[in-house]
Each structure stands twice: as structure tokens, then as C-alpha cells.
mmCIF file of C-alpha atoms in Angstrom:
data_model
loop_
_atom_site.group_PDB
_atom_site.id
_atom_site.type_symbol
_atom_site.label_atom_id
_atom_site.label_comp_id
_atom_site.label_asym_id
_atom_site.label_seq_id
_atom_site.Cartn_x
_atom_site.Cartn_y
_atom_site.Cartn_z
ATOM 1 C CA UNK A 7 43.096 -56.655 46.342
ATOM 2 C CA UNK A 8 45.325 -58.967 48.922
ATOM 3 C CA UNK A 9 46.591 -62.245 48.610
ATOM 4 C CA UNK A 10 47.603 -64.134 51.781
ATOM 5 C CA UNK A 11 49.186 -67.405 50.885
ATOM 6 C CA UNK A 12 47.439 -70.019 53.675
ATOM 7 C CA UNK A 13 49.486 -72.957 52.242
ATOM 8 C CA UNK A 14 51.554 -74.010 49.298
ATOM 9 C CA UNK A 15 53.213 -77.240 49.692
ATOM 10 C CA UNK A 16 52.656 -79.847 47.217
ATOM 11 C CA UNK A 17 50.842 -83.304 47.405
ATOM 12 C CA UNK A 18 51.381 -83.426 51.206
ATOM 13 C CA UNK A 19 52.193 -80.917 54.141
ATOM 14 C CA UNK A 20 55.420 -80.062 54.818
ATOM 15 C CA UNK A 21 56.738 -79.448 57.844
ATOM 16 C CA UNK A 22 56.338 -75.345 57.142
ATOM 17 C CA UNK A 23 53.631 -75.185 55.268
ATOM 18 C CA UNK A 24 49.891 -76.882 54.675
ATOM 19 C CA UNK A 25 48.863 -77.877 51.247
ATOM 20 C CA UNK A 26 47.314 -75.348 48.558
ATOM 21 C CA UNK A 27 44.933 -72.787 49.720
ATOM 22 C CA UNK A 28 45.023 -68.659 49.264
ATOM 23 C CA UNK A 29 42.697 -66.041 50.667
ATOM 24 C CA UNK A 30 41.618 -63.187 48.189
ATOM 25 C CA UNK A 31 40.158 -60.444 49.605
ATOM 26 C CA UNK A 32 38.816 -56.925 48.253
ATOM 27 C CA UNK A 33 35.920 -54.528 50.005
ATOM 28 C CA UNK A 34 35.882 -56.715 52.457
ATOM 29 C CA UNK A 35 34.826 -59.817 50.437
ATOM 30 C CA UNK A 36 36.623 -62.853 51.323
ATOM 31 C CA UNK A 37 36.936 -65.537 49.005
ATOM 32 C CA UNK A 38 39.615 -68.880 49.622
ATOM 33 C CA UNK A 39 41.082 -70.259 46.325
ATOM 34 C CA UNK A 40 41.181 -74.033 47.626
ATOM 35 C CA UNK A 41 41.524 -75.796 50.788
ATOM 36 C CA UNK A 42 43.593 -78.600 51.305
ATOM 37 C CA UNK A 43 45.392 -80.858 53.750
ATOM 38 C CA UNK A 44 45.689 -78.864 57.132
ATOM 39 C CA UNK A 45 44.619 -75.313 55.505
ATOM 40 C CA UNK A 46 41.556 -75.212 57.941
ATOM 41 C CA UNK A 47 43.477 -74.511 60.848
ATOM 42 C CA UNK A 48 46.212 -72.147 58.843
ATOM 43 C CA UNK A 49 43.384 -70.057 57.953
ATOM 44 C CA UNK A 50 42.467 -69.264 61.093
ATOM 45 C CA UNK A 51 45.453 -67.419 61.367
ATOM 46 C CA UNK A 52 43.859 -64.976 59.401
ATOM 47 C CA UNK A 53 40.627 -64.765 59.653
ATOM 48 C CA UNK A 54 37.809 -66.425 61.831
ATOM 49 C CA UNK A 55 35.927 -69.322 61.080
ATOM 50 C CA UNK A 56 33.135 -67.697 59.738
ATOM 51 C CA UNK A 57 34.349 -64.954 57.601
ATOM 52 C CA UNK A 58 34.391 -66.926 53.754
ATOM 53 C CA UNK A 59 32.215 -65.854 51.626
ATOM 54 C CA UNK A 60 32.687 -67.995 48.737
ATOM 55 C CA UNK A 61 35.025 -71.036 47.776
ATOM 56 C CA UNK A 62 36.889 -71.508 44.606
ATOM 57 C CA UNK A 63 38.060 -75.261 44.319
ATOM 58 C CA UNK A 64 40.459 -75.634 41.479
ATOM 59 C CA UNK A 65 39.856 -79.679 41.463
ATOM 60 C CA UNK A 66 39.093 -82.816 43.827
ATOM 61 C CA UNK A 67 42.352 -83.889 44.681
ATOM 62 C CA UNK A 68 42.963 -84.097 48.583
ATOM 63 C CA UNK A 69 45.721 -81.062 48.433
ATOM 64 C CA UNK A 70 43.598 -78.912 47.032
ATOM 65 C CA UNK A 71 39.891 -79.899 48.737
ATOM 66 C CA UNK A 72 39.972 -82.024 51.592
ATOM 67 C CA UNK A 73 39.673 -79.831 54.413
ATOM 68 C CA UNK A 74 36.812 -79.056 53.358
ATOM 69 C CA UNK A 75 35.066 -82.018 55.347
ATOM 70 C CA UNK A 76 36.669 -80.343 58.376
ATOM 71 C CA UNK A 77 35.099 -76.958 57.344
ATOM 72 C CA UNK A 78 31.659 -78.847 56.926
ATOM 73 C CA UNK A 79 31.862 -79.692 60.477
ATOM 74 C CA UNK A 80 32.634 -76.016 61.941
ATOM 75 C CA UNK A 81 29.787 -74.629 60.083
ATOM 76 C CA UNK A 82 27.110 -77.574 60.307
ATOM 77 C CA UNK A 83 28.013 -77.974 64.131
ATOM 78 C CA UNK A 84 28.808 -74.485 65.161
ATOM 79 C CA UNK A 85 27.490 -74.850 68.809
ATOM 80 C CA UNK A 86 27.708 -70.775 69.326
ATOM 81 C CA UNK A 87 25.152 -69.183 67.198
ATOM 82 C CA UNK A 88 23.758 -72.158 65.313
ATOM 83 C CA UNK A 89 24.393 -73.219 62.002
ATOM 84 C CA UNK A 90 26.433 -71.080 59.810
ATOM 85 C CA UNK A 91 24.320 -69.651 56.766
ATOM 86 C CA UNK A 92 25.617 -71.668 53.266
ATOM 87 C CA UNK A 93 28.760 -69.641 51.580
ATOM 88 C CA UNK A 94 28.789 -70.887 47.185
ATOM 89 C CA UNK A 95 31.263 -73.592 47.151
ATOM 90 C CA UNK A 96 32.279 -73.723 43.293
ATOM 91 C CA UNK A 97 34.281 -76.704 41.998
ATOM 92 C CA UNK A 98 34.312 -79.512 39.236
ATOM 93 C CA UNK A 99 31.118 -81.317 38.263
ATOM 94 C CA UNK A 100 31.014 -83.873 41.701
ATOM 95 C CA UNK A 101 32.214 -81.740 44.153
ATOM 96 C CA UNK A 102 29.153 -82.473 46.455
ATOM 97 C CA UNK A 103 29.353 -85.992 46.027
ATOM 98 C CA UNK A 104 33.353 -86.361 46.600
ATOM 99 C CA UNK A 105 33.077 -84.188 49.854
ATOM 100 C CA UNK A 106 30.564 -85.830 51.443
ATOM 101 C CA UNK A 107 31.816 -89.553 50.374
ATOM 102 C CA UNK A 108 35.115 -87.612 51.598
ATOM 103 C CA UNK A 109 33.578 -86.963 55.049
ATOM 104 C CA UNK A 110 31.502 -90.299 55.041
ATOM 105 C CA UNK A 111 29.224 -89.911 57.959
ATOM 106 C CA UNK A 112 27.446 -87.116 56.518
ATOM 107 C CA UNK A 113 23.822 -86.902 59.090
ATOM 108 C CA UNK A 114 21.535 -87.232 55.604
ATOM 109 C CA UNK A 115 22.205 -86.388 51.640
ATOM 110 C CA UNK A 116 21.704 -83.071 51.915
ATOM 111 C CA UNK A 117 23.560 -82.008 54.823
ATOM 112 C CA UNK A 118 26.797 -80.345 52.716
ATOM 113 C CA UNK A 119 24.337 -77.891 50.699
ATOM 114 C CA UNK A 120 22.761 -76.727 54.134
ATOM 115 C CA UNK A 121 26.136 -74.999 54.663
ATOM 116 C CA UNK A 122 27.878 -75.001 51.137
ATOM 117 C CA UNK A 123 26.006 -73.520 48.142
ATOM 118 C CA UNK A 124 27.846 -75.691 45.371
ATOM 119 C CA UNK A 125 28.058 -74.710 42.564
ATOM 120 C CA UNK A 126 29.742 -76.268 39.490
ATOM 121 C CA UNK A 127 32.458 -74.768 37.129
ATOM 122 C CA UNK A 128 32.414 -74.923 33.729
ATOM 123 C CA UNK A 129 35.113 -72.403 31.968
ATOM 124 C CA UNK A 130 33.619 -68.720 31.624
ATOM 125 C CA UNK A 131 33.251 -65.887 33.242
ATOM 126 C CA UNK A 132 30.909 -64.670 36.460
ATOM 127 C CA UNK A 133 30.934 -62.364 39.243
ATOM 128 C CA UNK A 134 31.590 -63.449 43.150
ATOM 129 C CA UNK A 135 31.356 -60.262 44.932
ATOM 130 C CA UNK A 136 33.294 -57.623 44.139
ATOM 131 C CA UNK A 137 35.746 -60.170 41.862
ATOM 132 C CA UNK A 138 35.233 -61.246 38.207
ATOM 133 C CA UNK A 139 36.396 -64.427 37.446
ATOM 134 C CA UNK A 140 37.425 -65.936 34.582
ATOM 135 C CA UNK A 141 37.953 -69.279 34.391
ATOM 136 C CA UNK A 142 38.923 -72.293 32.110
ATOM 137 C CA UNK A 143 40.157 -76.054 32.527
ATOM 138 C CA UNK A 144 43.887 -76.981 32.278
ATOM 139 C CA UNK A 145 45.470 -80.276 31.970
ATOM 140 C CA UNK A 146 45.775 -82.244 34.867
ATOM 141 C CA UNK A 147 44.410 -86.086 35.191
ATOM 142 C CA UNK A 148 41.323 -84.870 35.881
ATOM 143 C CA UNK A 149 38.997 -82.258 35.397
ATOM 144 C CA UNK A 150 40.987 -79.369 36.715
ATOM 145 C CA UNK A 151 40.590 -74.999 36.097
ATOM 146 C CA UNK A 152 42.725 -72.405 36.511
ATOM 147 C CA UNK A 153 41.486 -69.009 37.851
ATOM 148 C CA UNK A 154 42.017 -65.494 37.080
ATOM 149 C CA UNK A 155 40.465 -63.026 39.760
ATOM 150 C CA UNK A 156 40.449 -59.489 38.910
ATOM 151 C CA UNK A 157 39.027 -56.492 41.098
ATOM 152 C CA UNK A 158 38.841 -52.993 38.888
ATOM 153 C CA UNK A 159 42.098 -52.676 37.059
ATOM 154 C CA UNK A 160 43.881 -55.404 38.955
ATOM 155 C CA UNK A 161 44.375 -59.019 38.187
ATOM 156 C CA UNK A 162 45.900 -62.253 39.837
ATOM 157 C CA UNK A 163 46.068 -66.113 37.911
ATOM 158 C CA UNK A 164 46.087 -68.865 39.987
ATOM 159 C CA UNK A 165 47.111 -72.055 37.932
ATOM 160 C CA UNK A 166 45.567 -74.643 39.733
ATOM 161 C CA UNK A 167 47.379 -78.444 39.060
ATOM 162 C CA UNK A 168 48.699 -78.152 35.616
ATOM 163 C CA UNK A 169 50.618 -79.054 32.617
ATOM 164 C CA UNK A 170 51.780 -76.198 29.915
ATOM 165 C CA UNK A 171 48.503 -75.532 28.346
ATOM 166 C CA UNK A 172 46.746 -73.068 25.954
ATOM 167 C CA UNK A 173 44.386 -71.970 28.328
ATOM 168 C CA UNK A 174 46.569 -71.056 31.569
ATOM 169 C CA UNK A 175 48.721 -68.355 28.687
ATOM 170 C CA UNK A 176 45.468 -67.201 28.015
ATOM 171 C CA UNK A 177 44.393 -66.742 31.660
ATOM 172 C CA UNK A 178 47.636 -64.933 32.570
ATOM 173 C CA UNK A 179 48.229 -62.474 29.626
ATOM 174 C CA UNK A 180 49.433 -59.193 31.326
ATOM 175 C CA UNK A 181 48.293 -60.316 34.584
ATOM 176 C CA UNK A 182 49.271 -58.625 38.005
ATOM 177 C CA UNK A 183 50.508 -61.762 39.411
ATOM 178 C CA UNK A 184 50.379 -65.499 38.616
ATOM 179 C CA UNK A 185 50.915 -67.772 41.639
ATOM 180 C CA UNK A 186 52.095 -70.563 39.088
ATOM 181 C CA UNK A 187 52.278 -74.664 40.051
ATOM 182 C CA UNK A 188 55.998 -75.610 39.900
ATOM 183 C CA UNK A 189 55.784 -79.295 41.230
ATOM 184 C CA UNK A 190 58.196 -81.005 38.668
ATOM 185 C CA UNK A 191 61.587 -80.270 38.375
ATOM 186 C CA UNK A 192 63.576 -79.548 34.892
ATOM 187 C CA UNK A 193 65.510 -82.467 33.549
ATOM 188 C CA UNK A 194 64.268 -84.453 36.169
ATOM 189 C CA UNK A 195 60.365 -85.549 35.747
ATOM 190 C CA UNK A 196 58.922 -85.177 32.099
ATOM 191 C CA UNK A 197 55.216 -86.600 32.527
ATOM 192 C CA UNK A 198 52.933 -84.697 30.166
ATOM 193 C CA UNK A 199 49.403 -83.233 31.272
ATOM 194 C CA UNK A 200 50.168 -83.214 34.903
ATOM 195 C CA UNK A 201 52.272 -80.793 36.532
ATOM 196 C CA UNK A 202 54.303 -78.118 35.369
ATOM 197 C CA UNK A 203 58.397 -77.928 35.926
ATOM 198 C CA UNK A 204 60.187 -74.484 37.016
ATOM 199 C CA UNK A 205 61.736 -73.611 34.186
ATOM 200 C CA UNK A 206 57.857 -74.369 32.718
ATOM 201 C CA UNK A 207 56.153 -72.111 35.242
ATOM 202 C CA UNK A 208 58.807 -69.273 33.876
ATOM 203 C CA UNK A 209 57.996 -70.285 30.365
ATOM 204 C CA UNK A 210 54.629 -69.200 30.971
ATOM 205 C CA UNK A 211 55.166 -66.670 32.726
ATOM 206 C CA UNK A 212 57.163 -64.943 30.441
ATOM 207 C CA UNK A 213 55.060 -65.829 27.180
ATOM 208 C CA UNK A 214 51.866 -64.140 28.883
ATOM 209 C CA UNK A 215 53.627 -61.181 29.958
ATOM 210 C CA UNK A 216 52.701 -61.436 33.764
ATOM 211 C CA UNK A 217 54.215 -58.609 36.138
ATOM 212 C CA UNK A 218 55.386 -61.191 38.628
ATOM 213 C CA UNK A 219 55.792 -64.747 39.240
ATOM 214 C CA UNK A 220 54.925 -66.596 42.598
ATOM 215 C CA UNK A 221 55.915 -70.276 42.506
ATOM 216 C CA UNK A 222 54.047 -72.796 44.673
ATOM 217 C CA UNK A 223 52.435 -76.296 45.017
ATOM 218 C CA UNK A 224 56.127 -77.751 45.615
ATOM 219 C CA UNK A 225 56.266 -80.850 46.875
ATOM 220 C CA UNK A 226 58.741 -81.449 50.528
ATOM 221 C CA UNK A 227 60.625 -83.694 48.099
ATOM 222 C CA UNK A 228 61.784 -81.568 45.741
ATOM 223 C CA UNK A 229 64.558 -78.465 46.086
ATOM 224 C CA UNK A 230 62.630 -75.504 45.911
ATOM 225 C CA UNK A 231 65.743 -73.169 44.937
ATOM 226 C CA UNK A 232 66.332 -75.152 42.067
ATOM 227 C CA UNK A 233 62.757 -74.740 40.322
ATOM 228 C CA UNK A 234 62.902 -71.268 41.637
ATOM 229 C CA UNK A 235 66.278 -70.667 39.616
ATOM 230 C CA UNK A 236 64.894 -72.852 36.538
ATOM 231 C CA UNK A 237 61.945 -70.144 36.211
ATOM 232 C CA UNK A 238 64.498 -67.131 36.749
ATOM 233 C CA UNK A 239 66.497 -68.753 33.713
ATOM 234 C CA UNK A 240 63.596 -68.001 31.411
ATOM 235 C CA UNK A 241 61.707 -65.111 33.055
ATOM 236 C CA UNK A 242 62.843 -61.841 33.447
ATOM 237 C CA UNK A 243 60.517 -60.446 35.730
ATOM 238 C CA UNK A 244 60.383 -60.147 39.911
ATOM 239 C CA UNK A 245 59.756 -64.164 40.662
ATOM 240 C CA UNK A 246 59.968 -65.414 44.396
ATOM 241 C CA UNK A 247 58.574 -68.582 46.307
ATOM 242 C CA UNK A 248 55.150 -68.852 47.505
ATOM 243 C CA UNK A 249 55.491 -69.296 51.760
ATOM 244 C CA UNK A 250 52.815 -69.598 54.277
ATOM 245 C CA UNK A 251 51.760 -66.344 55.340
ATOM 246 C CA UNK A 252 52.832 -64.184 52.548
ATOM 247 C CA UNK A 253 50.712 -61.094 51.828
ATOM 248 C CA UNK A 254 50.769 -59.512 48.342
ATOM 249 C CA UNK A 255 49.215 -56.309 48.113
ATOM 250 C CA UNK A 256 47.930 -55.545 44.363
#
């Protein structure tokens, strides 16, 4: 299983990196955990347009979602070779709705689900290819999951938008790798139910046993080295900072 990080910054680009989105892929399956501002064209980096197989979309905020409008274009429009074949889109109860009142010039109601098979979470567990997934909300001001995608014997978490919750520790027991939120720093912000701290992201990690820590979704306005040495402080294990273009084998 590979993990390429397409983009990590928090709330907004940065000036390195686009906003949330990470390519799984295993047997050739390809499958994007989120896609938000300026991932689209990140992506491509990687792999071509047309080589998703499935979405994952951890919630409906604009960092985590909104280039998907741009990816309803490529496929609905795609002058060479006609419209591309729908790919199951999974995401919160609305995701339809918000993507094409998103887009807003949408040719008729039903033009998103001619290219994306939506497909609604609810917390659980299914199979997308050659991944299980488990899945479960998490606390975040609204209706938000966290993801664990495993592929035989190997496992990665990806926390989605977060406070410390229940059901992320129980997502990320013993896991492979948890690419954890760290937008908040320690000592600094201390709003509940919305975003996880450093030394938070650590916490967790450490509590659930994980094998290695990858901290992302930080925001351009906050120091990066000081969440990363906040986690460090209470985790034990290998922990780095999530960067565009990072590859993690597993």
C-alpha cells in the first residue's frame, strides 16, 4: 500500500502546498482521501486525470472537497474520449447537493451522478477495491469521519478535521500510520470539538499505539515545528510533517 501526500495545508493553500488530499493506492486501485483547494491540479502530478477509482470525502468543508467541482468538469467535459464513466464518490449525507450548489451552473440535477457515484457515509465498515475501510464520525462542527484503510496486514488512519475523540483512538489502535490533523497549537487555541493541537495529535497517537505519526492539515499561520515538537513531547514513536509529495511505502 502507498501513500502520496497531494496536499496538506490547512484551511487555505499555502504557498508549498494545496489543501488536504492523499492518494492510496494498492493492486493498482487508486483511491483519493479528499480533495480540496488546488489538489486537482497537484494530483496530476501523479497520476492522470482519469485514473481514480473511488473518492473518500472526510466532510464538506472547502479544504477538504471543493475541487471537486473542478474534477466534475474534467470528467463531464472530457472532449477526448467522451465522458468519463462515474467513479463512487463517498461523503457525508449532502454531498451531492453541496457540490453541485458548490459548482452552481450544473447543465441539469443530475449531471454530478453521471460522473460521480455518491454514495453516503455512515460509520462502518465496507470494501472499495482491494481496501477495507472502516470508518466512524469525529468531532468537528459538522458531520465529519475519520478513515482507516487497510490492505492485507497493513493499515493507515486518516483523521479527517477533528477534536480528541473516542472514535479516532479507536480507528488508530496499532495502526501502520496515522496521518493525524494538527491545526491548533498547544497553549495557544483551546476550542473544543474542532481541531486537534500537536501535543493532541501525539496524545493520540501514543494512546492507540500507532507505528508512526504524520502531522498535517496545518494552517500557513501557524509554526509547523512547534506542533511537530508538541507531538514528539508526548509520543515516542518516528513522527515527521506531512509535505506535498511525500510517498510512504507500507
Amino acid at each position: 500500500m502507498k501513500l502520496t501526500v497531494v496536499g496538506c495545508s490547512g484551511s487555505f493553500p499555502s504557498t508549498e502546498s494545496a489543501c488536504s488530499s492523499y492518494l492510496v493506492e494498492a493492486d493498482g486501485f487508486r483511491l483519493l482521501l479528499d480533495m480540496g483547494n488546488g489538489a486537482l491540479g497537484e494530483l496530476q502530478r501523479h497520476i492522470g486525470l482519469y485514473d481514480l477509482d473511488a473518492v473518500l470525502l472526510s466532510h464538506l468543508h472547502p479544504d477538504h472537497c471543493i475541487d471537486m467541482c473542478g474534477y466534475f468538469v474534467a470528467r463531464y467535459y472530457r472532449h477526448d474520449g467522451g465522458r468519463a464513466a462515474a467513479i463512487p464518490v463517498y461523503g457525508p449525507e449532502g454531498t451531492e447537493e453541496r457540490l453541485s450548489t458548490a459548482y452552481g451552473d450544473v447543465p441539469h440535477e443530475t449531471s454530478m451522478r453521471e460522473v460521480f457515484d455518491f454514495r453516503t457515509l455512515t460509520p462502518g465498515k465496507f470494501t472499495l477495491g482491494p481496501f477495507t475501510i472502516r470508518t466512524d464520525r469525529v468531532r468537528h462542527p459538522v458531520e465529519a469521519f475519520a478513515f482507516r484503510v487497510e490492505n492485507g496486514d497493513r493499515s493507515l488512519v486518516y483523521s479527517g478535521d477533528t477534536g480528541p475523540c473516542d472514535a479516532l483512538h479507536d480507528l488508530a489502535l496499532d495502526t501502520d500510520l496515522l496521518l493525524c490533523e494538527a491545526s491548533f497549537t498547544h497553549g495557544k487555541e483551546d476550542i473544543p470539538d474542532l481541531h486537534l493541537t500537536g501535543r493532541e495529535a501525539g496524545e493520540q497517537a501514543a494512546r492507540a499505539r500507532v507505528a508512526r505519526l504524520v502531522l498535517t492539515h496545518i494552517p500557513p499561520w501557524t509554526d509547523p515545528l512547534t506542533n511537530l515538537r508538541d507531538a514528539r513531547s508526548v509520543y515516542d514513536g518516528p513522527a515527521e510533517l506531512a509535505r506535498a509529495g511525500a510517498v510512504y511505502e507500507l
